[in-house]
């Protein structure tokens, strides 16, 4: 499943390729993905100019302008969605047919005046858990309903140990409920921090030396500092790794896959802990169908 670093890598690539381009034609092979396409999807996008590609949590936000109005094209890749940019050969002015409806290719968007000239942006999704939406206005001005309940971005300056301590841990502890939730559960709650999934939370907590099942009332300010550093560290390493995997992505098969992140805990059941001077091994616990991995020497 594409996680935040994968989505961010795709965003960086598409932003350089698509910004400034204009949408000449939108073709759909079906009426829905995970959800139906919004009403008049193709008409609303046709003729729009792409301003930039940004990201919020795991949403790609393609900011467009049409008839002096702003419109945001939201793309969520779900479990297996891929957005592929297939530029034309030099001098080839007509966007080529790109196999719409074949091999899980559900959307083809013809673009002109991009950096590479003309081309087709294709959306492939075997499992169809992805979806697209349109919203009038500006995503960063909070005009999009789907984005309004999302918490802060883990790579933004807002995400810090003191934010985690004051705005999350202390706030929850001052309520009559919620302080028995685990730190892992809280970090995966999109309303607090947006875009974190199981792998990056597991790895971030390993770096932070905090047990994933430690409950909120036992989390200290010092834990919060180490957690924010750990989460940012694994996300940055994954995005760096993503940059190097883009070479294959550009070839057009879209298989960014999982980045070759050096996983320290995730999936390493019973293997030795990789922390220097630690003689622990990685334990696994499954709660609510989700696996947690942690070093046996880290206190719960
Ligand atoms: Zn260890």
XYZ file of C-alpha atoms and ligand atoms in Angstrom:
301
model
C 0.000 0.000 0.000
C 1.442 3.419 -0.857
C 2.316 5.213 2.372
C 3.131 8.869 2.923
C 6.738 8.679 1.603
C 5.601 6.903 -1.570
C 2.860 9.473 -2.148
C 5.313 12.306 -1.477
C 7.775 10.829 -3.990
C 5.084 10.573 -6.663
C 4.027 14.138 -5.838
C 7.512 15.551 -6.331
C 7.866 13.787 -9.644
C 4.416 14.772 -10.979
C 4.793 18.363 -9.805
C 7.862 18.820 -11.997
C 6.239 17.064 -14.991
C 2.676 18.391 -14.929
C 2.752 21.930 -13.533
C 1.798 24.433 -16.225
C 0.146 21.786 -18.388
C -3.417 21.999 -19.610
C -5.968 19.203 -19.576
C -7.134 18.499 -23.126
C -9.273 15.412 -22.567
C -10.342 13.148 -19.686
C -11.418 9.582 -20.360
C -12.873 7.131 -17.834
C -13.205 3.381 -18.321
C -15.835 3.110 -15.563
C -18.128 5.174 -13.359
C -16.454 4.453 -10.070
C -13.304 3.418 -8.259
C -13.810 2.908 -4.517
C -16.412 5.688 -4.770
C -18.197 7.009 -7.863
C -16.377 9.741 -9.747
C -17.856 13.145 -8.828
C -20.643 14.554 -11.006
C -19.362 16.074 -14.286
C -15.820 14.955 -13.451
C -14.565 14.954 -17.039
C -16.321 18.232 -17.980
C -15.052 20.074 -14.930
C -11.425 19.107 -15.546
C -11.332 19.469 -19.321
C -9.731 22.781 -20.257
C -8.248 23.355 -16.797
C -4.623 24.322 -16.305
C -2.531 22.523 -13.690
C -0.912 24.946 -11.257
C 0.914 22.545 -8.960
C 0.790 19.141 -7.327
C 0.842 19.067 -3.547
C 0.023 16.526 -0.867
C -2.028 16.318 2.307
C -1.659 13.076 4.294
C -1.913 10.416 1.572
C -3.929 12.564 -0.827
C -2.358 13.955 -3.973
C -3.823 17.388 -4.600
C -3.616 18.591 -8.161
C -4.403 22.310 -8.009
C -6.009 23.529 -11.241
C -7.495 26.703 -12.585
C -10.346 26.926 -15.061
C -12.170 30.091 -16.141
C -10.330 32.011 -13.387
C -11.698 29.605 -10.755
C -9.610 27.313 -8.596
C -10.398 23.644 -8.467
C -8.574 20.832 -6.654
C -8.391 17.375 -8.143
C -7.875 14.940 -5.263
C -6.368 11.525 -5.913
C -6.065 8.827 -3.256
C -4.056 5.806 -4.390
C -5.752 3.384 -1.982
C -4.007 0.004 -1.814
C -2.682 -0.377 -5.334
C -3.287 2.837 -7.282
C -0.578 4.177 -9.600
C -0.440 7.474 -11.424
C 1.744 7.193 -14.487
C 2.956 10.038 -16.630
C 3.580 8.906 -20.180
C 5.036 11.789 -22.206
C 4.848 11.709 -26.001
C 7.895 11.215 -28.138
C 9.435 14.511 -29.201
C 7.510 16.114 -32.053
C 4.498 13.824 -31.570
C 1.645 16.284 -31.062
C -1.318 13.976 -30.645
C -1.688 12.264 -27.272
C -1.519 8.564 -27.956
C -4.074 5.940 -27.022
C -2.852 4.414 -23.811
C -4.906 1.304 -23.281
C -7.828 2.748 -21.346
C -9.853 -0.082 -19.790
C -7.053 -2.624 -20.255
C -4.976 -3.992 -17.376
C -6.832 -2.012 -14.684
C -6.247 1.313 -16.452
C -9.314 3.276 -15.365
C -8.472 6.902 -16.200
C -6.486 8.560 -18.987
C -5.971 12.309 -19.011
C -4.439 13.944 -22.093
C -2.216 16.879 -21.249
C -0.643 19.569 -23.401
C 1.938 22.247 -22.775
C 3.680 20.354 -19.992
C 7.428 20.513 -19.519
C 7.765 17.392 -21.691
C 5.165 18.658 -24.184
C 2.103 16.446 -24.644
C 1.437 13.242 -22.812
C -1.071 11.119 -20.975
C -1.502 10.823 -17.229
C -2.904 7.363 -16.519
C -4.419 5.928 -13.364
C -4.094 2.159 -12.879
C -5.563 0.392 -9.868
C -5.973 -3.392 -9.672
C -7.871 -3.467 -6.391
C -9.771 -0.220 -6.844
C -9.471 1.029 -3.268
C -8.283 4.363 -4.612
C -10.618 7.203 -5.516
C -10.769 10.681 -7.011
C -12.711 13.761 -6.058
C -12.967 17.400 -7.064
C -13.358 20.373 -4.796
C -13.864 24.016 -5.671
C -11.365 26.340 -4.069
C -8.008 25.850 -2.454
C -7.025 22.675 -0.591
C -4.544 24.480 1.635
C -7.259 27.001 2.595
C -9.228 24.030 3.939
C -11.906 24.182 1.243
C -11.965 20.401 0.771
C -14.354 18.532 3.013
C -12.327 15.318 2.837
C -9.268 17.055 4.280
C -10.858 19.076 7.050
C -10.642 16.466 9.782
C -7.035 15.532 9.157
C -4.454 16.197 11.837
C -1.063 17.809 11.333
C 1.564 16.689 8.840
C 4.356 14.661 10.473
C 6.967 16.356 8.278
C 5.739 19.879 9.018
C 7.390 22.060 11.638
C 4.269 21.718 13.777
C 5.024 18.072 14.537
C 7.412 18.180 17.492
C 7.917 16.564 20.870
C 6.340 19.494 22.627
C 3.311 19.453 20.305
C 2.873 15.731 20.942
C 3.164 16.332 24.668
C 0.938 19.401 25.049
C -1.607 18.950 22.284
C -1.994 15.203 22.406
C -0.761 13.498 25.584
C -1.720 16.205 28.111
C -4.989 16.938 26.329
C -6.001 13.287 26.366
C -4.892 12.855 29.986
C -7.086 15.784 31.029
C -10.162 14.089 29.617
C -12.182 11.432 31.357
C -11.453 8.940 28.582
C -8.809 8.016 26.059
C -5.758 7.878 28.326
C -5.806 4.068 28.086
C -5.218 4.195 24.331
C -1.790 3.114 23.163
C 0.719 5.514 21.653
C 0.680 3.489 18.447
C -3.086 3.794 18.160
C -2.857 7.559 18.685
C -0.094 7.996 16.097
C -2.166 6.099 13.535
C -5.273 8.172 14.307
C -5.499 10.474 11.263
C -7.195 13.158 13.342
C -3.983 13.769 15.324
C -1.213 13.088 12.818
C -2.187 12.665 9.175
C -0.762 10.070 6.850
C 1.088 7.667 9.146
C 0.535 3.935 8.646
C 1.628 0.815 10.482
C 5.129 0.461 9.027
C 6.333 3.995 9.713
C 4.789 4.161 13.175
C 6.378 0.807 14.073
C 9.780 1.886 12.789
C 9.552 5.349 14.319
C 8.747 3.886 17.729
C 11.662 1.454 17.461
C 14.000 4.391 16.801
C 12.411 6.218 19.739
C 12.755 3.202 22.048
C 9.089 3.452 22.978
C 6.900 0.356 23.229
C 3.975 0.576 20.752
C 1.549 -0.629 23.425
C 2.580 1.931 26.035
C -0.600 3.750 27.058
C -0.960 7.508 26.814
C -1.043 8.094 30.585
C 2.459 6.539 30.852
C 4.006 8.597 28.022
C 6.476 11.276 29.158
C 7.665 14.511 27.558
C 11.005 12.799 26.916
C 9.204 9.952 25.089
C 7.419 12.559 22.958
C 10.707 14.166 21.945
C 12.169 10.811 20.910
C 8.955 9.785 19.109
C 8.786 12.929 16.977
C 12.464 12.556 16.055
C 12.025 8.833 15.302
C 8.969 9.306 13.076
C 10.560 12.137 11.106
C 13.767 10.159 10.712
C 12.072 7.112 9.142
C 9.899 9.258 6.878
C 12.924 11.214 5.644
C 14.942 8.043 5.044
C 12.040 6.581 3.060
C 11.633 9.732 0.962
C 15.371 9.745 0.247
C 15.130 6.086 -0.792
C 12.111 7.002 -2.942
C 14.132 9.513 -4.878
C 16.461 6.761 -5.995
C 13.621 4.422 -6.971
C 12.100 7.053 -9.257
C 14.313 5.894 -12.116
C 12.155 2.758 -12.489
C 8.972 4.741 -11.971
C 9.798 6.978 -14.897
C 10.227 3.967 -17.135
C 6.472 3.786 -16.860
C 5.719 0.627 -14.921
C 4.811 2.672 -11.854
C 6.217 0.094 -9.499
C 7.609 2.265 -6.767
C 6.732 -0.625 -4.483
C 8.018 -0.352 -0.988
C 11.110 1.672 -0.672
C 14.223 -0.186 0.192
C 13.997 1.213 3.657
C 16.152 -0.666 6.120
C 13.403 -1.975 8.362
C 14.637 -2.311 11.935
C 11.557 -3.824 13.541
C 8.714 -4.338 11.073
C 8.480 -7.969 9.954
C 11.616 -9.038 11.874
C 9.948 -11.372 14.410
C 12.501 -13.228 16.579
C 15.468 -11.593 14.871
C 18.135 -9.787 16.876
C 17.532 -6.121 17.671
C 19.752 -3.968 15.453
C 20.411 -1.287 18.046
C 24.043 -1.034 19.022
C 24.763 -2.708 22.372
C 21.236 -4.153 22.624
C 20.914 -7.913 23.164
C 17.131 -7.943 22.698
C 15.174 -9.547 19.918
C 12.151 -8.340 18.017
C 8.811 -9.468 19.422
C 5.521 -9.394 17.593
C 2.046 -8.784 18.965
C -1.106 -8.643 16.892
C -3.916 -6.403 18.054
C -7.077 -5.877 16.060
C -5.506 -7.612 13.058
C -2.526 -5.249 13.013
C 0.952 -6.481 13.799
C 3.191 -4.555 16.173
C 6.913 -5.207 16.409
C 9.155 -4.024 19.213
C 12.446 -4.817 20.923
C 12.124 -7.181 23.887
C 14.329 -4.809 25.943
C 11.949 -1.852 25.633
C 9.622 -1.529 28.612
C 5.918 -1.361 27.960
Zn 16.770 -3.427 21.226
